[in-house]
């Protein structure tokens, strides 16, 4: 009798673990390639389900909904950019979203001579509104905070790719760009600019003009030299 009860309990335990494993520990995605999930400030639980349903297995999505109900995910949705590998289990996916463990991305900062183009380029990669960013870049107080004015603030953005979170705020983004600007302009580069008789802002302006003139790396020194000659002759710094 006791052996029968024990055997029954063992079978039930195995069955329960099997069900748990199938719903919670197997891969959530039905796709063969990594997916990226964006959860923005306008998302709610229903829109998150809709996004996940695009590549989630039906039973895994049901398990996710169960976890969301048990652990109050509806009231604690964390926006962000989440990379979802194909082997990510339903439980791990839920924990990742619940904890807000988003993944950073590389954000290319172009050589843009106008602030509106810069704002659009940045907003295309981050959850930043281009109009709000442009308003900040044309705000005298904001520019002064970082040591620039509305005519020179573009020089603070050193063209390169920077690793940051999709949800970065405007203040955080600008702080990061100023930090990268200060890191770029080390003592060696400052000395080289001084030797050319140029300020840091003038070097950045010249670089942006040269980039617009030619995308061929081998031609840039020649084009830059032509502009430097014009500066030395006190000619206007504009396109050739």
Coordinates of C-alpha atoms in Angstrom, one line a residue, residues 8 21 25 71 89 108 111 125 129 142 157 185 194 204 209 211 240:
X8 CA 1.9 7.5 -7.3
X21 CA 9.7 22.3 -17.8
X25 CA 12.1 26.1 -19.2
X71 CA 3.8 38.6 -10.4
X89 CA 13.3 30.2 -21.8
X108 CA 26.4 56.2 -34.5
X111 CA 29.2 64.4 -38.7
X125 CA 18.4 55.2 -32.9
X129 CA 12.0 62.8 -29.6
X142 CA 21.7 74.1 -22.0
X157 CA 29.3 65.6 -30.8
X185 CA 40.3 66.3 -26.6
X194 CA 47.0 74.8 -31.1
X204 CA 35.4 70.1 -35.4
X209 CA 33.0 70.5 -43.8
X211 CA 33.4 65.1 -44.4
X240 CA 35.0 74.9 -52.0

